[in-house]
XYZ file of C-alpha atoms in Angstrom:
565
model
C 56.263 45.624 5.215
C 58.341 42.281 5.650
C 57.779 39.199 7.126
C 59.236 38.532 11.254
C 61.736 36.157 11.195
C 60.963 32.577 12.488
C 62.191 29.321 12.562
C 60.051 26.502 10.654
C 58.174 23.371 11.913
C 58.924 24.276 16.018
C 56.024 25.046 17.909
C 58.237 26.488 20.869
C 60.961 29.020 20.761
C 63.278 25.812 21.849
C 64.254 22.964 19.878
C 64.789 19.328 21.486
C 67.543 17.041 20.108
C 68.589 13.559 21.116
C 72.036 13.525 21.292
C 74.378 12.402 18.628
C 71.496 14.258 15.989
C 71.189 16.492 13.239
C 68.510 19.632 12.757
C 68.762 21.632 9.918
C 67.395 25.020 11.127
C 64.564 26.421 8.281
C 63.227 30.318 8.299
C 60.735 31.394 6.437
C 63.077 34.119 4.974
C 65.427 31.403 3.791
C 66.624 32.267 -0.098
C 65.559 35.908 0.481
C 67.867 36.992 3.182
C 71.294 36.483 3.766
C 71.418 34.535 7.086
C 73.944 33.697 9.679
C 74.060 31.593 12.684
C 76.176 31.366 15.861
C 75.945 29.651 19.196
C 76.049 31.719 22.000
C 77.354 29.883 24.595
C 79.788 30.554 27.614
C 83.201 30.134 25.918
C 84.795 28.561 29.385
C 82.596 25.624 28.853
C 82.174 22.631 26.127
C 78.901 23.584 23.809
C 76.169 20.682 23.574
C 75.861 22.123 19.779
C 77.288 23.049 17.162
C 76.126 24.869 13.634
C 77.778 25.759 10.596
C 76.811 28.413 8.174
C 74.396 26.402 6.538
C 72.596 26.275 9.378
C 72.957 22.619 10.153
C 72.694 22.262 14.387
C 74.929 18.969 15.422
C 74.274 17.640 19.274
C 77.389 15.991 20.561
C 76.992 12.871 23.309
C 76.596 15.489 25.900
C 73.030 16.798 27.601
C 72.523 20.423 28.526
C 70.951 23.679 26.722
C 72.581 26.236 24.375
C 71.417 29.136 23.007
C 71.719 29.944 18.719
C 71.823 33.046 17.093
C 70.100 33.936 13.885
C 70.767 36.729 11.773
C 68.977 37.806 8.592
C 70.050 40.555 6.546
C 66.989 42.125 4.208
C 67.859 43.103 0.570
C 66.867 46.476 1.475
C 69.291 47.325 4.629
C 67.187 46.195 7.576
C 68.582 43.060 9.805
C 66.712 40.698 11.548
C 68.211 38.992 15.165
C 66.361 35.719 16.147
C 67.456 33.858 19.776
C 66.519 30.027 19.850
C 67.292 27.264 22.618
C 68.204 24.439 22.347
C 68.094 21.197 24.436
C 69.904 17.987 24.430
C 68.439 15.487 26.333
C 67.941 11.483 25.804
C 64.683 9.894 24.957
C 62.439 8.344 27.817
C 60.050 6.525 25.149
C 58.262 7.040 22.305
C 53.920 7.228 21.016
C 53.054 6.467 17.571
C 50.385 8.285 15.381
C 48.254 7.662 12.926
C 46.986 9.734 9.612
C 44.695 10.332 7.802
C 42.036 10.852 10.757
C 39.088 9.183 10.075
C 35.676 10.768 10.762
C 32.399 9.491 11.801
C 28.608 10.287 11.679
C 28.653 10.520 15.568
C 32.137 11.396 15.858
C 32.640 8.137 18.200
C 36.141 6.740 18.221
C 36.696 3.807 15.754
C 37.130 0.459 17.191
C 39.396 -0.803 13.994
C 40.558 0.091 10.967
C 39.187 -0.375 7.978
C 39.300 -3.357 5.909
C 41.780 -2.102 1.970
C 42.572 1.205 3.257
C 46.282 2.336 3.550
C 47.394 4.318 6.691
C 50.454 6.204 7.677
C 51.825 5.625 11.208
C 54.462 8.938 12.901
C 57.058 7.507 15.678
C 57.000 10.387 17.795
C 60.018 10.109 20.154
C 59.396 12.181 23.616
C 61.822 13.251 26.864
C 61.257 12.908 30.370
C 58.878 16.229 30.351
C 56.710 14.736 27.455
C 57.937 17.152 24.972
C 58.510 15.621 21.395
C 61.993 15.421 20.040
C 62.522 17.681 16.541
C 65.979 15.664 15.774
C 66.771 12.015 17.690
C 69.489 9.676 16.597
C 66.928 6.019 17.149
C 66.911 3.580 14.099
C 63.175 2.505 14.324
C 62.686 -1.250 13.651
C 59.612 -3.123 14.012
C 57.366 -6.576 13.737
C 53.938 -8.166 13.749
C 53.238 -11.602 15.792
C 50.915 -12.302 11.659
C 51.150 -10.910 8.481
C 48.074 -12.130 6.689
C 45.843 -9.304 8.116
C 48.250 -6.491 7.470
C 51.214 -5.290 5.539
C 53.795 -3.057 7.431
C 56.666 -1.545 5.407
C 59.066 1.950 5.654
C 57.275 5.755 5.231
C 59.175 8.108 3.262
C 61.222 9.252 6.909
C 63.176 7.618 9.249
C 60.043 7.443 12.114
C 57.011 6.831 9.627
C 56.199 3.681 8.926
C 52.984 2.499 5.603
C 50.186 -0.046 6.911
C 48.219 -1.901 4.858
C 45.126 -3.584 5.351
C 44.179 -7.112 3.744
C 42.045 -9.193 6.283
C 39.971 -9.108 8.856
C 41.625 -9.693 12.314
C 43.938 -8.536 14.712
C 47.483 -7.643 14.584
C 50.025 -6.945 17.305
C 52.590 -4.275 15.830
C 55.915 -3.875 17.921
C 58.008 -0.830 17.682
C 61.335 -0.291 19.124
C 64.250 2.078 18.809
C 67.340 -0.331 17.835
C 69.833 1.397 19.672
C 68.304 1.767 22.527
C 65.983 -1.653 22.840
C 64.175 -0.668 26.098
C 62.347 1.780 24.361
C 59.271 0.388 22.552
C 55.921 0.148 21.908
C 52.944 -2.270 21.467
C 50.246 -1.492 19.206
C 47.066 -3.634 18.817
C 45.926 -3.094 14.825
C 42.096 -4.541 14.488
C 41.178 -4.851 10.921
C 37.312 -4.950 10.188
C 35.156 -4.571 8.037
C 33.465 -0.586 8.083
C 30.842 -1.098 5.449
C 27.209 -2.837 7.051
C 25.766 -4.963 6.922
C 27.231 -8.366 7.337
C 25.999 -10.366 4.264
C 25.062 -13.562 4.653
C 23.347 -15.927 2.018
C 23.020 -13.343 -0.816
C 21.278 -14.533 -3.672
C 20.108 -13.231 -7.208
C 17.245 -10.904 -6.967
C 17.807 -9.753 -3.127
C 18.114 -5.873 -2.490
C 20.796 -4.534 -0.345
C 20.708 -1.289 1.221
C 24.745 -0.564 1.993
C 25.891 1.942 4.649
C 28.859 2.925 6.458
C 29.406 5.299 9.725
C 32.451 6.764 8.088
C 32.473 10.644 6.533
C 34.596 13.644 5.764
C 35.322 16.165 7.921
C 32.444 18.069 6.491
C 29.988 15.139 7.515
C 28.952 14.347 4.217
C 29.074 10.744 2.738
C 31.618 8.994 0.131
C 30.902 7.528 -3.206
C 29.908 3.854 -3.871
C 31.047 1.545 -6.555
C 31.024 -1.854 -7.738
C 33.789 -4.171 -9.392
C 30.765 -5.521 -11.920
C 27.789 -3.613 -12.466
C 26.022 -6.913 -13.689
C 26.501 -9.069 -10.659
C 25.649 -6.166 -8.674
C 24.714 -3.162 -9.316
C 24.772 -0.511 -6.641
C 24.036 3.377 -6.503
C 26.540 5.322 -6.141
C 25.106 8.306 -3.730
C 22.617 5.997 -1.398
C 24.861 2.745 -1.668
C 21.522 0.940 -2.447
C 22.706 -2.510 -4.080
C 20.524 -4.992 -5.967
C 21.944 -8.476 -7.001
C 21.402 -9.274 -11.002
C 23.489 -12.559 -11.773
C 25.615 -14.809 -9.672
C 29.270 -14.270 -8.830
C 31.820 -12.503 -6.462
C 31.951 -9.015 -6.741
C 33.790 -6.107 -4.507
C 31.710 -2.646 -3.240
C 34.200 0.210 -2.525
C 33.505 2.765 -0.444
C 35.626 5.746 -0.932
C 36.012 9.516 0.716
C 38.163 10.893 -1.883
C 41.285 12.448 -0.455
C 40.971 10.171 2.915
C 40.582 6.157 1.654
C 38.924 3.814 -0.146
C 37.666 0.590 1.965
C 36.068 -2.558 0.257
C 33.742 -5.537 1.007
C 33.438 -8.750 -1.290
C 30.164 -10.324 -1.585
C 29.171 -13.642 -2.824
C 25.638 -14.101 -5.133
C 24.911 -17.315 -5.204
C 22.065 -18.603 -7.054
C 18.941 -19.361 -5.589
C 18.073 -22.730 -4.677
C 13.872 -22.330 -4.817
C 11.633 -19.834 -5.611
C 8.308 -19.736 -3.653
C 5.283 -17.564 -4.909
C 2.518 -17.244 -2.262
C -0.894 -15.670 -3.329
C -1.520 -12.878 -0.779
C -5.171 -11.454 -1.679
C -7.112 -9.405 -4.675
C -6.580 -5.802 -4.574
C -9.872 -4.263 -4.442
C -11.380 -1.314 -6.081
C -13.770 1.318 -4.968
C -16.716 -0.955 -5.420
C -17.008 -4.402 -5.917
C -14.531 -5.850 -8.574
C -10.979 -6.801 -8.131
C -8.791 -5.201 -9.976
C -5.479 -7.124 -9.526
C -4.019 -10.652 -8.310
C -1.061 -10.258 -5.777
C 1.336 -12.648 -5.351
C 4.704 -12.326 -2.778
C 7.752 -14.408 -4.507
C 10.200 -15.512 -2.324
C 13.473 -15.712 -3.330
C 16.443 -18.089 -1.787
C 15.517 -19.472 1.794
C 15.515 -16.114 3.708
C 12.100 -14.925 4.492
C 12.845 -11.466 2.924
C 14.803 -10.079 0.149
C 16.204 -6.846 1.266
C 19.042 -6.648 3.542
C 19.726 -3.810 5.899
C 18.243 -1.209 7.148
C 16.969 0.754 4.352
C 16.513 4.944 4.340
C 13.547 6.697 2.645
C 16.058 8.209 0.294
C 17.358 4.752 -0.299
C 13.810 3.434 -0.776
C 12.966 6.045 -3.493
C 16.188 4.705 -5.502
C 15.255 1.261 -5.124
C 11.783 1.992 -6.875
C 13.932 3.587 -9.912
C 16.846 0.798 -9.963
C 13.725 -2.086 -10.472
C 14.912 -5.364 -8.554
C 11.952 -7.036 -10.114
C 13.640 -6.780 -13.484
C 15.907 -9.856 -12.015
C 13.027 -12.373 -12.669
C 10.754 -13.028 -15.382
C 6.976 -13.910 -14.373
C 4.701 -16.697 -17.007
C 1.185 -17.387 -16.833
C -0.903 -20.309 -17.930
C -4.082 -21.500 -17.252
C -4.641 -24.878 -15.215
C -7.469 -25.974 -17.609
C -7.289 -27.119 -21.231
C -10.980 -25.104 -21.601
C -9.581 -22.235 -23.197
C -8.216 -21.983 -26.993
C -5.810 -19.258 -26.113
C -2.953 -18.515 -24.165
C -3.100 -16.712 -20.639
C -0.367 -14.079 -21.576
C -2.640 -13.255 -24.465
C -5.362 -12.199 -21.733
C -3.202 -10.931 -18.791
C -0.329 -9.173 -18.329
C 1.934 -9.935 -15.083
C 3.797 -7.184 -14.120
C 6.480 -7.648 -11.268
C 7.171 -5.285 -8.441
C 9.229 -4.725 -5.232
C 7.053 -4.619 -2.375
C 9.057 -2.589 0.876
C 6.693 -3.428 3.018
C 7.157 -7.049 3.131
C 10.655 -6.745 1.498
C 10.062 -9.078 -1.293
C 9.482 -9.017 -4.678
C 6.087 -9.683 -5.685
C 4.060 -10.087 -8.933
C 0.765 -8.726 -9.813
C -1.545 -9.597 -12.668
C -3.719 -6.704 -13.101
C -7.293 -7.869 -13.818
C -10.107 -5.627 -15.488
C -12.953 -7.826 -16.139
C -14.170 -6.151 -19.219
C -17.362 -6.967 -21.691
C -17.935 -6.015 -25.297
C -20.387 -6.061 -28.046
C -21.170 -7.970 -31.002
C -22.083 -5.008 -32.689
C -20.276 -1.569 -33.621
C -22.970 0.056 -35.226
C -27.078 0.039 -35.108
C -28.896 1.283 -37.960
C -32.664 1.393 -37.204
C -35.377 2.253 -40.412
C -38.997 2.085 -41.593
C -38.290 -1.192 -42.485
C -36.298 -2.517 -39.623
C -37.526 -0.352 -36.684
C -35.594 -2.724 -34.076
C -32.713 -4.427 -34.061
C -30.579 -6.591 -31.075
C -27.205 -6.398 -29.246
C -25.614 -8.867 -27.505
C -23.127 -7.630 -24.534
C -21.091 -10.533 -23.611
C -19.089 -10.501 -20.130
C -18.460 -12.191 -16.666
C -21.355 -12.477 -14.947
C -20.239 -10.239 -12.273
C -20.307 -7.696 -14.788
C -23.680 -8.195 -16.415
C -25.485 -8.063 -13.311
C -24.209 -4.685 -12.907
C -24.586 -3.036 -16.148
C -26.273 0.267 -16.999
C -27.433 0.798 -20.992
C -28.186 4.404 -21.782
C -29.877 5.923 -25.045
C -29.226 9.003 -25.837
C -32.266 9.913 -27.318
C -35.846 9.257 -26.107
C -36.737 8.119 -30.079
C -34.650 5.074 -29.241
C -35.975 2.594 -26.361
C -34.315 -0.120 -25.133
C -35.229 -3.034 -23.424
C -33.752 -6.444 -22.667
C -34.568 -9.578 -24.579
C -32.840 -12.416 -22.806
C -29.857 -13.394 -20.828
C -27.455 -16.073 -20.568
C -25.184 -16.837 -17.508
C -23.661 -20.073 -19.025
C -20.458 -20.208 -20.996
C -20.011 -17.304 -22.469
C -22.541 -15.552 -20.359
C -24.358 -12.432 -22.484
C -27.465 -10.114 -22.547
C -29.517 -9.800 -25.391
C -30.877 -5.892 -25.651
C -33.311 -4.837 -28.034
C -32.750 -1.613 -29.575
C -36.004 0.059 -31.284
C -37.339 3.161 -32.409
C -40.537 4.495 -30.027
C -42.309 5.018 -32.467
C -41.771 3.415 -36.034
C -43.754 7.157 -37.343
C -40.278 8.859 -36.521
C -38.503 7.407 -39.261
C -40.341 9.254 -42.025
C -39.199 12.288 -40.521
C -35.610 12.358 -42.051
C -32.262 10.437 -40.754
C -31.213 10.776 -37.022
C -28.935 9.416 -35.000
C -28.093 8.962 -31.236
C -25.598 6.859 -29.465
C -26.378 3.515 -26.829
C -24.021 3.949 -23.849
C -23.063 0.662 -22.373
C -21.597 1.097 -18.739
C -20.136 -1.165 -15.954
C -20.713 0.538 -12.517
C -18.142 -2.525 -10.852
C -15.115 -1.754 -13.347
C -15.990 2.001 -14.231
C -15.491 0.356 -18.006
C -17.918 2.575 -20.260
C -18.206 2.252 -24.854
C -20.856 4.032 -26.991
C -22.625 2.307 -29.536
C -23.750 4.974 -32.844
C -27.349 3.949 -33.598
C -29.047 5.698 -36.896
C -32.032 6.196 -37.734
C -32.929 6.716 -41.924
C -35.878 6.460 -43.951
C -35.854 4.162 -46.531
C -38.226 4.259 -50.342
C -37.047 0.897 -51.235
C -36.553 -2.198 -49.614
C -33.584 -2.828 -51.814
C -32.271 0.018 -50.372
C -32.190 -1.120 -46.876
C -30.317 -4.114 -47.188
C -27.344 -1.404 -47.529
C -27.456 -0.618 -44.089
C -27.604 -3.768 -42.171
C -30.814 -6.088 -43.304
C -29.405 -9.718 -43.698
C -29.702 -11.393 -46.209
C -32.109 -14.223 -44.710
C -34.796 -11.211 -43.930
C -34.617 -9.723 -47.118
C -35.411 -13.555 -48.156
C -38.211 -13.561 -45.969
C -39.936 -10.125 -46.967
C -39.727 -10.794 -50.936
C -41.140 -14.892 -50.676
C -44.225 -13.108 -52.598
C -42.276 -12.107 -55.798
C -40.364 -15.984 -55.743
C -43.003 -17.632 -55.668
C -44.970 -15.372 -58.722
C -41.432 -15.760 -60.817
C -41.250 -19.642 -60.007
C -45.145 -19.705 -61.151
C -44.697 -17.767 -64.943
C -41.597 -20.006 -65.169
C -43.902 -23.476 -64.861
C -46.838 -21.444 -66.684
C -43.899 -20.327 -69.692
C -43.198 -24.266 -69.918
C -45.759 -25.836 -70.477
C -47.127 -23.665 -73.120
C -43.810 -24.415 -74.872
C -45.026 -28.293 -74.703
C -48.335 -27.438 -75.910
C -47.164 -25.605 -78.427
C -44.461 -27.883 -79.290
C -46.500 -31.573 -79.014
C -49.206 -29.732 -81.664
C -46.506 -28.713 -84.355
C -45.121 -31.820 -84.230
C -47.429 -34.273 -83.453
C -48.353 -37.310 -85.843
C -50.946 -37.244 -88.645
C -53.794 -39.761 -89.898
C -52.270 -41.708 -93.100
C -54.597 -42.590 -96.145
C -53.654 -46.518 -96.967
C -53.490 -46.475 -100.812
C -55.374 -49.701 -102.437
C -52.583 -51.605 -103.369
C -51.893 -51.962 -99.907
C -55.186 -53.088 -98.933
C -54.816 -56.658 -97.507
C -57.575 -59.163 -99.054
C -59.233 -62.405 -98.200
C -56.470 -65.413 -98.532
C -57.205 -68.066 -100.757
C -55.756 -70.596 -98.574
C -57.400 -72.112 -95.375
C -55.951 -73.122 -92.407
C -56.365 -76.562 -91.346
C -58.599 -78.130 -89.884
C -61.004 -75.468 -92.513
C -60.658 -72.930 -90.200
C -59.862 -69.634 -91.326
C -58.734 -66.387 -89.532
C -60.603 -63.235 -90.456
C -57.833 -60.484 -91.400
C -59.080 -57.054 -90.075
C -60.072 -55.045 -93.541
C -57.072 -52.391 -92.372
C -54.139 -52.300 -90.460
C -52.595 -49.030 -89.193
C -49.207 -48.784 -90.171
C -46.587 -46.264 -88.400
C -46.039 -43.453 -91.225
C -43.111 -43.028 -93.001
C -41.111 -40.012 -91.281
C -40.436 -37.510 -93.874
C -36.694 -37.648 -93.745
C -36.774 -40.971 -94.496
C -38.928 -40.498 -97.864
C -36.651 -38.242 -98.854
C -33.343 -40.375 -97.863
C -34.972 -43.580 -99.174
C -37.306 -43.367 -102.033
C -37.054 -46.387 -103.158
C -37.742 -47.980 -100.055
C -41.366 -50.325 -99.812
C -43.009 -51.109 -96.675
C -45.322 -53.877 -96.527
C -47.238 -55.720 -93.697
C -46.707 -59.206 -92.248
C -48.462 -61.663 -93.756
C -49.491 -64.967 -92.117
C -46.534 -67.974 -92.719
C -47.909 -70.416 -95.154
């Protein structure tokens, strides 16, 4: 089994050459066989051709048809004969081509050529009949009436020619043969821009959904890209874009194999920033669960551009546009010792409805309890809790025992600042403590936030009072409850001093003193004037002598006053 012999890139059995040209004749058993050409014209007459051994087929300046031979001798005996015309005739005009062909979704013709991508343009040269020259003699020259939207240079052959797209516009390309000048060709070349949409007033924050109508010849898409990630970063399947600083930045789109087209875009930064309040979100009863609030970025009344797929939704929910801007609460009152981000959290979100980014500040209005733990005994059979919360709240609480030993029932209530209930937690009997420790737990629920905590209440039996101040009793009750045994200790400590005194004051108190006769005072001899005399008292107390001084001073002498003379 061999291969039929055939001539190479002819679609007929004839080949058409301009005249004064060159074809090199090509089989497909060239470097196998051993081939041989021939023309096999009338010898009477001047042949339009000529070939050498080679197989190189030379027209001469005159028109007309000939006929060539080709002869190809197999390795392994058997000979191949191959007839071929060939035609001289001149050129009536000439088409041009262009490659790669460029698909679309709709396969609808495109109106211009895309904006970076590089094209090849084929000078086909054709006869009178229409049929397309294999070999012509023309020296193709061209020119452009601009050269700022596109660059036009040589191909690798004599009849190709390498565009270039740089701007948007359009471009008049004129193609002539140079030896023959009334042969040429006007081209209109409109360069625009094939990725959507147009992009106008782009600013940090905004989300673009990209898309172009151009595909492979499969139908399927190309891949996106961006020249900086962090001015804008785009997906590279869906062509979803969202804008994360300010600059100038370049999205390629690109069909590997075909082209790669381009499209700058300018992020500018945005001049205001408007947040409107749209409404609470509500939850399946009566309490709101979360503030909304729409932030409007730049002066455009939305922030995604385009017209945006569901698959190109789904990736805009992963890429997070909201992580562009940073949201800070604070309260408008100086009532409060704390900070609002201590309370609330604001978490921002792209909303696709309205095609903005919003922020919402989730709100659970919760309550708590100033107490973790109620112990209940035979001492303290009842004891309170205090449930602070908004008021909202309280009015719709539901306080559950777990046990019918343990009643409750609500003391007061308070819808000032802070607003609380009082509850008062008891046993139903204070008998049921002697039975032996229980416990149950006080369930504390908020039918408006679903919000629900459990409160351990024990019940124990306690011998000593003592005792129960180790499971709760405060310190001012135990005061209370043991005034009896203060007041007997503060008694025996008054009783215990003054029988000290007593005791003390008759030990050491001071005795009578004898008054020895020498010291006995006696009548004066001497008289006053006047012959009145002053009766002396017949004995005068005197302080005694302290015993320590006796013994310091013995020789001491105390006397009494006696009357000036």
């Amino acid at each position: 089994v061999f291969e039929k012999l055939v001539i190479l890139n002819i679609e007929t059995e004839q080949i058409l050459m301009s005249p004064n040209s060159f074809f090199k004749v090509q089989t497909n058993r060239d470097r196998v066989a051993s081939l041989s050409y021939r023309i096999l014209d009338d010898q009477d007459r001047i042949p339009v051709v000529q070939i050498d051994e080679r197989g190189l087929l030379h027209s001469g300046s005159l028109i007309g048809l000939a006929t060539v031979e080709v002869i190809g001798q197999e390795p392994f005996g058997i000979n191949q004969t191959l007839i071929v015309a060939v035609k001289v005739a001149p050129v009536s005009y000439l088409r041009i081509s262009m490659s790669p062909v460029l698909h679309t979704k709709t396969n609808e013709v495109l109106e211009a050529l895309p904006l970076g991508t590089t094209m090849t343009l084929t000078i086909h040269f054709h006869d009178n009949s229409g049929d397309i020259f294999h070999s012509q003699n023309s020296v193709v020259s061209f020119a452009t009436n601009r050269d700022d939207f596109i660059q036009v240079g040589k191909g690798v052959s004599n009849n190709t020619l390498i565009i270039r797209t740089m701007n948007v516009g359009l471009t008049v390309l004129m193609v002539w043969d140079a030896e023959h000048s009334n042969i040429a060709d006007y081209v209109p070349l409109l360069v625009q821009h094939v990725i959507y949409p147009e992009l106008r007033d782009i600013v940090v924050g905004d989300v673009i959904c990209f898309s172009s109508s151009l595909v492979n010849q499969e139908g399927l898409s190309g891949m996106w890209s961006s020249s900086l990630n962090g001015v804008l970063q785009i997906d590279p399947k869906t062509g979803v874009a969202v804008a994360r600083n300010s600059g100038t930045v370049t999205i390629y789109y690109e069909i590997p194999g075909l082209f790669k087209t381009y499209r700058e875009v300018l992020v500018n930064v945005p001049q205001r920033i408007v947040a409107i309040y749209i409404s609470g979100t509500k939850t399946s009863l009566e309490g709101i669960s979360s503030s909304k609030v729409i932030v409007k970025i730049g002066h455009s009344s939305r922030n995604m551009k385009g017209e945006c797929l569901l698959a190109q939704i789904e990736v805009i929910e992963e890429m997070k546009p909201q992580s562009s801007i940073s949201c800070h609460l604070h309260f408008n009152t100086d009532l409060f010792d704390c900070q609002a981000s201590e309370i609330f959290i604001v978490e921002p979100g792209f909303d696709a409805v309205s095609e903005q980014i919003s922020a919402e500040v989730p709100f659970n209005p919760g309550f708590y309890a100033n107490e973790t733990e109620i112990i209940l005994s035979n001492h303290y059979p009842s004891s309170d809790v205090k449930i602070f919360g908004a008021t909202e709240i309280l009015q719709n609480l539901e306080v559950k025992s777990g046990s019918p030993m343990v009643v409750i029932s609500e003391k007061d209530r308070s819808y000032g600042l802070p607003s609380y209930i009082t509850y008062t937690v008891r046993l139903s009997d204070p008998r049921l403590s002697s039975k032996g420790s229980l416990s149950t737990m006080l369930t504390i629920t908020s039918r408006v936030t679903d919000q629900s905590f459990t409160i351990p209440v024990t019940m124990i039996y306690v011998s000593d009072r003592t005792m129960s101040m180790k499971y709760g009793a405060s310190l001012f009750h135990h005061f209370i409850d043991s005034y009896q045994i203060l007041f007997f200790t503060l008694f025996a400590l008054l009783a215990g001093t003054a029988v000290m005194i007593i005791v003390h004051c008759a030990i050491f108190s001071p005795k009578e003193q004898k008054t020895h006769p020498a010291f006995t005072p006696r009548r004066s001899p001497q008289h006053r004037p006047n012959g009145i005399e002053f009766p002396v008292p017949s004995a005068v107390a005197f302080s005694p002598i302290p015993s320590n001084r006796e013994n310091n001073s013995p020789t001491r002498l105390w006397s009494p006053h006696y009357a000036s003379q």
